[in-house]
CSV table of C-alpha atoms in Angstrom, one decimal:
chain,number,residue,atom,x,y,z
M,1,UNK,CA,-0.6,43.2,58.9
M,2,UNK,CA,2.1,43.4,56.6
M,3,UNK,CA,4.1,45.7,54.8
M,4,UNK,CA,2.5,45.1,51.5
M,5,UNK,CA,-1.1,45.1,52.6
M,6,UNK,CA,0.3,49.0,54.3
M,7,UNK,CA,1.7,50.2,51.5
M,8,UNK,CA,-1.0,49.2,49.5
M,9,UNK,CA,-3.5,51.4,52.0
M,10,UNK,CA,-1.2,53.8,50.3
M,11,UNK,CA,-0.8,53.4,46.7
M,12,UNK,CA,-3.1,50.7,46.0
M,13,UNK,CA,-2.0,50.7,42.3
M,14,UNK,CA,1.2,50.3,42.5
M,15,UNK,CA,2.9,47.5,42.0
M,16,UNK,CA,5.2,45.2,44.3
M,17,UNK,CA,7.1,42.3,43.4
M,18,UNK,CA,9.2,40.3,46.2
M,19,UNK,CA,12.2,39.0,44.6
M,20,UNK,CA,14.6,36.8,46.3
M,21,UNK,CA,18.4,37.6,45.3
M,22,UNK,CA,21.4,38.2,46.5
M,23,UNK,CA,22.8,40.9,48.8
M,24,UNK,CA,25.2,42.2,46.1
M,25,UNK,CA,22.7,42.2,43.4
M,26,UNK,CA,20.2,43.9,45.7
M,27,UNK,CA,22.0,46.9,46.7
M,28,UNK,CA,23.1,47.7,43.4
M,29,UNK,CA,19.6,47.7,42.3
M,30,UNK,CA,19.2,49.8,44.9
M,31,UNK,CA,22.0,52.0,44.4
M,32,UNK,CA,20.6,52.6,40.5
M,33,UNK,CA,17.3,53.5,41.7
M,34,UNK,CA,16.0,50.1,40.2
M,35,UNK,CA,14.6,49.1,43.3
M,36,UNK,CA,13.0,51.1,46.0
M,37,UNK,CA,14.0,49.3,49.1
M,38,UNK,CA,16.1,45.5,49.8
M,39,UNK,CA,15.2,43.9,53.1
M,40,UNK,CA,18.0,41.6,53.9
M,41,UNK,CA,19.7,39.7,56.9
M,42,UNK,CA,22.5,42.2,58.6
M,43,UNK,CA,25.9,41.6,58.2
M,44,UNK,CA,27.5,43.7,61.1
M,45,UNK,CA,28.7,46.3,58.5
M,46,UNK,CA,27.6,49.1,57.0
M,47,UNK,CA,27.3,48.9,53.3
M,48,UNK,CA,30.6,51.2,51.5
M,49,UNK,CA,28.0,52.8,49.2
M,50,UNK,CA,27.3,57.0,50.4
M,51,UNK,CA,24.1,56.7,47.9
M,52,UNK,CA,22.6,53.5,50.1
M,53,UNK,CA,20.7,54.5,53.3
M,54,UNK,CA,20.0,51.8,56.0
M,55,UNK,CA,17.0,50.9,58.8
M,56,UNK,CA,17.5,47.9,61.3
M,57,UNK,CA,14.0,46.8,61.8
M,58,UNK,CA,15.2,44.9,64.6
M,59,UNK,CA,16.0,40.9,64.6
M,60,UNK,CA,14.2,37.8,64.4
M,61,UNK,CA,14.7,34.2,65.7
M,62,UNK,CA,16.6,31.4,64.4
M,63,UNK,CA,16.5,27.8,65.6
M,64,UNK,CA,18.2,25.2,64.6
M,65,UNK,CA,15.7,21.7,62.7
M,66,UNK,CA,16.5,18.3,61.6
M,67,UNK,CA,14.2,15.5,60.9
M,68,UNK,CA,12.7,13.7,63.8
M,69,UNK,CA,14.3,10.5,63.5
M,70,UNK,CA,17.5,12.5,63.2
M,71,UNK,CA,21.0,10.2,65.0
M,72,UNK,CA,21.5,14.2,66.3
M,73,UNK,CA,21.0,13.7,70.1
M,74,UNK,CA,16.7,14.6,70.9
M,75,UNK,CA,19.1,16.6,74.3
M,76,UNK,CA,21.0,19.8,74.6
M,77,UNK,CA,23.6,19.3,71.9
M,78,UNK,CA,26.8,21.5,71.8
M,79,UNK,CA,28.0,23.5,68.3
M,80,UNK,CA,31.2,21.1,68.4
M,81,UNK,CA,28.8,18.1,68.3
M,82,UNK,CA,26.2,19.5,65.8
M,83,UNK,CA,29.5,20.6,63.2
M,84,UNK,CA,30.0,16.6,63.1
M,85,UNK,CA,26.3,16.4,60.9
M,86,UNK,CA,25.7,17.0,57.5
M,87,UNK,CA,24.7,20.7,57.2
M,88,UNK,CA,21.9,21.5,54.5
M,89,UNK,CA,22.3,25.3,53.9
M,90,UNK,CA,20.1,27.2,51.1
M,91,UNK,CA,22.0,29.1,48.7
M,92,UNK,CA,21.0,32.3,49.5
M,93,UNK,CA,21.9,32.5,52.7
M,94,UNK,CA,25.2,30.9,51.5
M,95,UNK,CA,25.9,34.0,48.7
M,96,UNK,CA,25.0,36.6,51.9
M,97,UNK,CA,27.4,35.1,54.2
M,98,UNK,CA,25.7,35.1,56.6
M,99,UNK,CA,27.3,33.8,60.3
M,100,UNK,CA,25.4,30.6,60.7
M,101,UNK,CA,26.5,29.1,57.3
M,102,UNK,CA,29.3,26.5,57.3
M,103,UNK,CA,29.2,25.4,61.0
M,104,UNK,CA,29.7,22.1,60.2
M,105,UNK,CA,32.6,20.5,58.1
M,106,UNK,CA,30.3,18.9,55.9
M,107,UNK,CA,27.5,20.7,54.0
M,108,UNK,CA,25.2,21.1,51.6
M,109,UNK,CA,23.7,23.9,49.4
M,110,UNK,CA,20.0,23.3,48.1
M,111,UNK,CA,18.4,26.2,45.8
M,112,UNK,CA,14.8,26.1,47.4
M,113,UNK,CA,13.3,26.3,50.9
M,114,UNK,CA,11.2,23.7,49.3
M,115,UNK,CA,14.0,21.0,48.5
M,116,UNK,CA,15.7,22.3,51.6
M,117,UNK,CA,12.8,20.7,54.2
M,118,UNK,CA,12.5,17.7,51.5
M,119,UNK,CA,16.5,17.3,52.3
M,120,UNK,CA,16.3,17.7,55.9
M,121,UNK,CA,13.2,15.0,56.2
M,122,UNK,CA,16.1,12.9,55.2
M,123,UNK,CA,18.9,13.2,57.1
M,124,UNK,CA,20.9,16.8,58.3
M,125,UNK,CA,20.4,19.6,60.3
M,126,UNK,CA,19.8,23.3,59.3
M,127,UNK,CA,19.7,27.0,60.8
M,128,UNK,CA,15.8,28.4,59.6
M,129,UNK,CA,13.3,30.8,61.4
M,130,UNK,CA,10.7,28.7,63.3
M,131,UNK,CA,8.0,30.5,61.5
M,132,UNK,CA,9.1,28.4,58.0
M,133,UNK,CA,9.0,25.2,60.4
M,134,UNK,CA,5.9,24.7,62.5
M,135,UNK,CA,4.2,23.2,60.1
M,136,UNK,CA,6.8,20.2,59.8
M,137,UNK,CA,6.9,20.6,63.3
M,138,UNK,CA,3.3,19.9,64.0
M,139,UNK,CA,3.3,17.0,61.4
M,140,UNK,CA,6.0,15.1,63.1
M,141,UNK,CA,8.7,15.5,60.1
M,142,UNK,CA,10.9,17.7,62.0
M,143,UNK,CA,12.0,19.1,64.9
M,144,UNK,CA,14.0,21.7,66.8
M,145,UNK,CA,17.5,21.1,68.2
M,146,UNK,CA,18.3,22.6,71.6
M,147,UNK,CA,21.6,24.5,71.8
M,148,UNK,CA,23.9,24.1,75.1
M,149,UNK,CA,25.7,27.1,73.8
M,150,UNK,CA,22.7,30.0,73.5
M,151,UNK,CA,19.7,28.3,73.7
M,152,UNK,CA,16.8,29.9,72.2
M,153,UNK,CA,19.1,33.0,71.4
M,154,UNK,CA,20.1,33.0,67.6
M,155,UNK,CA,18.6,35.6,66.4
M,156,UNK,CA,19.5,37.5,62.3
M,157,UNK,CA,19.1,41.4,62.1
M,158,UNK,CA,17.0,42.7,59.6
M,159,UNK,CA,18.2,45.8,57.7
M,160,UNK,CA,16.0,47.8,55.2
M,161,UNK,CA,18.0,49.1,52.7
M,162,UNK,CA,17.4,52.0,50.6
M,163,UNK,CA,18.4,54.8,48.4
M,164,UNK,CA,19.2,58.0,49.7
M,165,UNK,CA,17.3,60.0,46.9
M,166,UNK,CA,14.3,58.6,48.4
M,167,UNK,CA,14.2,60.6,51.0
M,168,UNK,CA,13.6,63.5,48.6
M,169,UNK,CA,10.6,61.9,47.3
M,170,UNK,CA,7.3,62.6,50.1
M,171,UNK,CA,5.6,59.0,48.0
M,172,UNK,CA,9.2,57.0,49.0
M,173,UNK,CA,9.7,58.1,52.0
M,174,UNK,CA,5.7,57.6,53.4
M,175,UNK,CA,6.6,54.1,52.0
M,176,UNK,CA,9.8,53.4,53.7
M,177,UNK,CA,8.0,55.1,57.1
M,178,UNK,CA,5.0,52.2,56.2
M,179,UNK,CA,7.9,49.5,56.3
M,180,UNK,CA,9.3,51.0,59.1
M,181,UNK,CA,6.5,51.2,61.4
M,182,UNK,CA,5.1,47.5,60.6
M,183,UNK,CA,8.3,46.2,61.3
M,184,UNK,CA,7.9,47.8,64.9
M,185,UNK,CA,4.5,46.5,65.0
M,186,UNK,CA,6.0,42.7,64.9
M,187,UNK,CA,8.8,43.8,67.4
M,188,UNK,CA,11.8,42.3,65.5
């Protein structure tokens, strides 16, 4: 089930497009009532903005990938050791800032998820939810690095932001409850 499909059960004509930009960009479209509601990784801070409302709909996992004939050691590696490999990092988690970009000294920035696995079939390492992954995985192009540090335990919060004059509006605010609730339904 996902949020689409729900909202959908809604308002099946309207219209939903899934853009992928950065956090700035977001919440301003936000904050002009261009766009409903930005899901985006959590920084740790609240957004300055009194107009801009916000719903953590929890966290999901990160793991660590490089290719499977990777020189990174097929063990328990520490951060230290993995910050001495290339680092492939996609822009827009680079523009967000989030905390797992730059770890290593040497890095990287690829435009696409696409070019990103390309890249990493190559040589490198990068931070990516497994989800994006098993399919590599199962093909024998990549595989996950085990931590020393937090094993298994990088994890991104996910924060639904919206615009407070939506909660004035019964049709925006059923929609934000839809995204909401199926976010609970996946238990970020």
């Amino acid at each position: 089930m996902s949020i689409e499909s729900e909202i959908k059960s809604l308002q099946p004509s309207m219209i939903i497009n899934w853009l992928q930009r950065d956090r700035n960009h977001c919440l301003q479209q936000v904050e002009d009532g261009d766009a409903l509601f930005a899901i985006m990784p959590g920084m740790g801070n609240l957004h300055p903005s009194a107009g801009i409302g916000s719903i953590n709909l929890g966290s999901f996992h990160l793991s660590i990938f490089t290719a499977t004939n990777s020189t990174i050691p097929d063990k328990p590696v520490s951060i230290a050791e993995l910050a001495t490999f290339r680092q492939l990092i996609t822009e827009n988690d680079l523009a967000n800032e989030l905390r797992h970009t730059k770890l290593s000294s040497e890095f990287e920035i690829v435009s696409s998820q696409h070019l990103l696995i390309d890249k990493l079939k190559r040589g490198g390492w990068t931070v990516c939810s497994p989800d994006k992954m098993s399919h590599h995985i199962t093909n024998g192009d990549i595989r996950e690095v085990e931590l020393q540090e937090a094993p298994r335990m990088v994890r991104q919060d996910c924060i639904l932001f919206y615009n407070m004059s939506s909660i004035s509006s019964q049709q925006e605010s059923e929609i934000l409850a839809v995204a909401t609730q199926v976010a609970k339904k996946l238990n970020l």
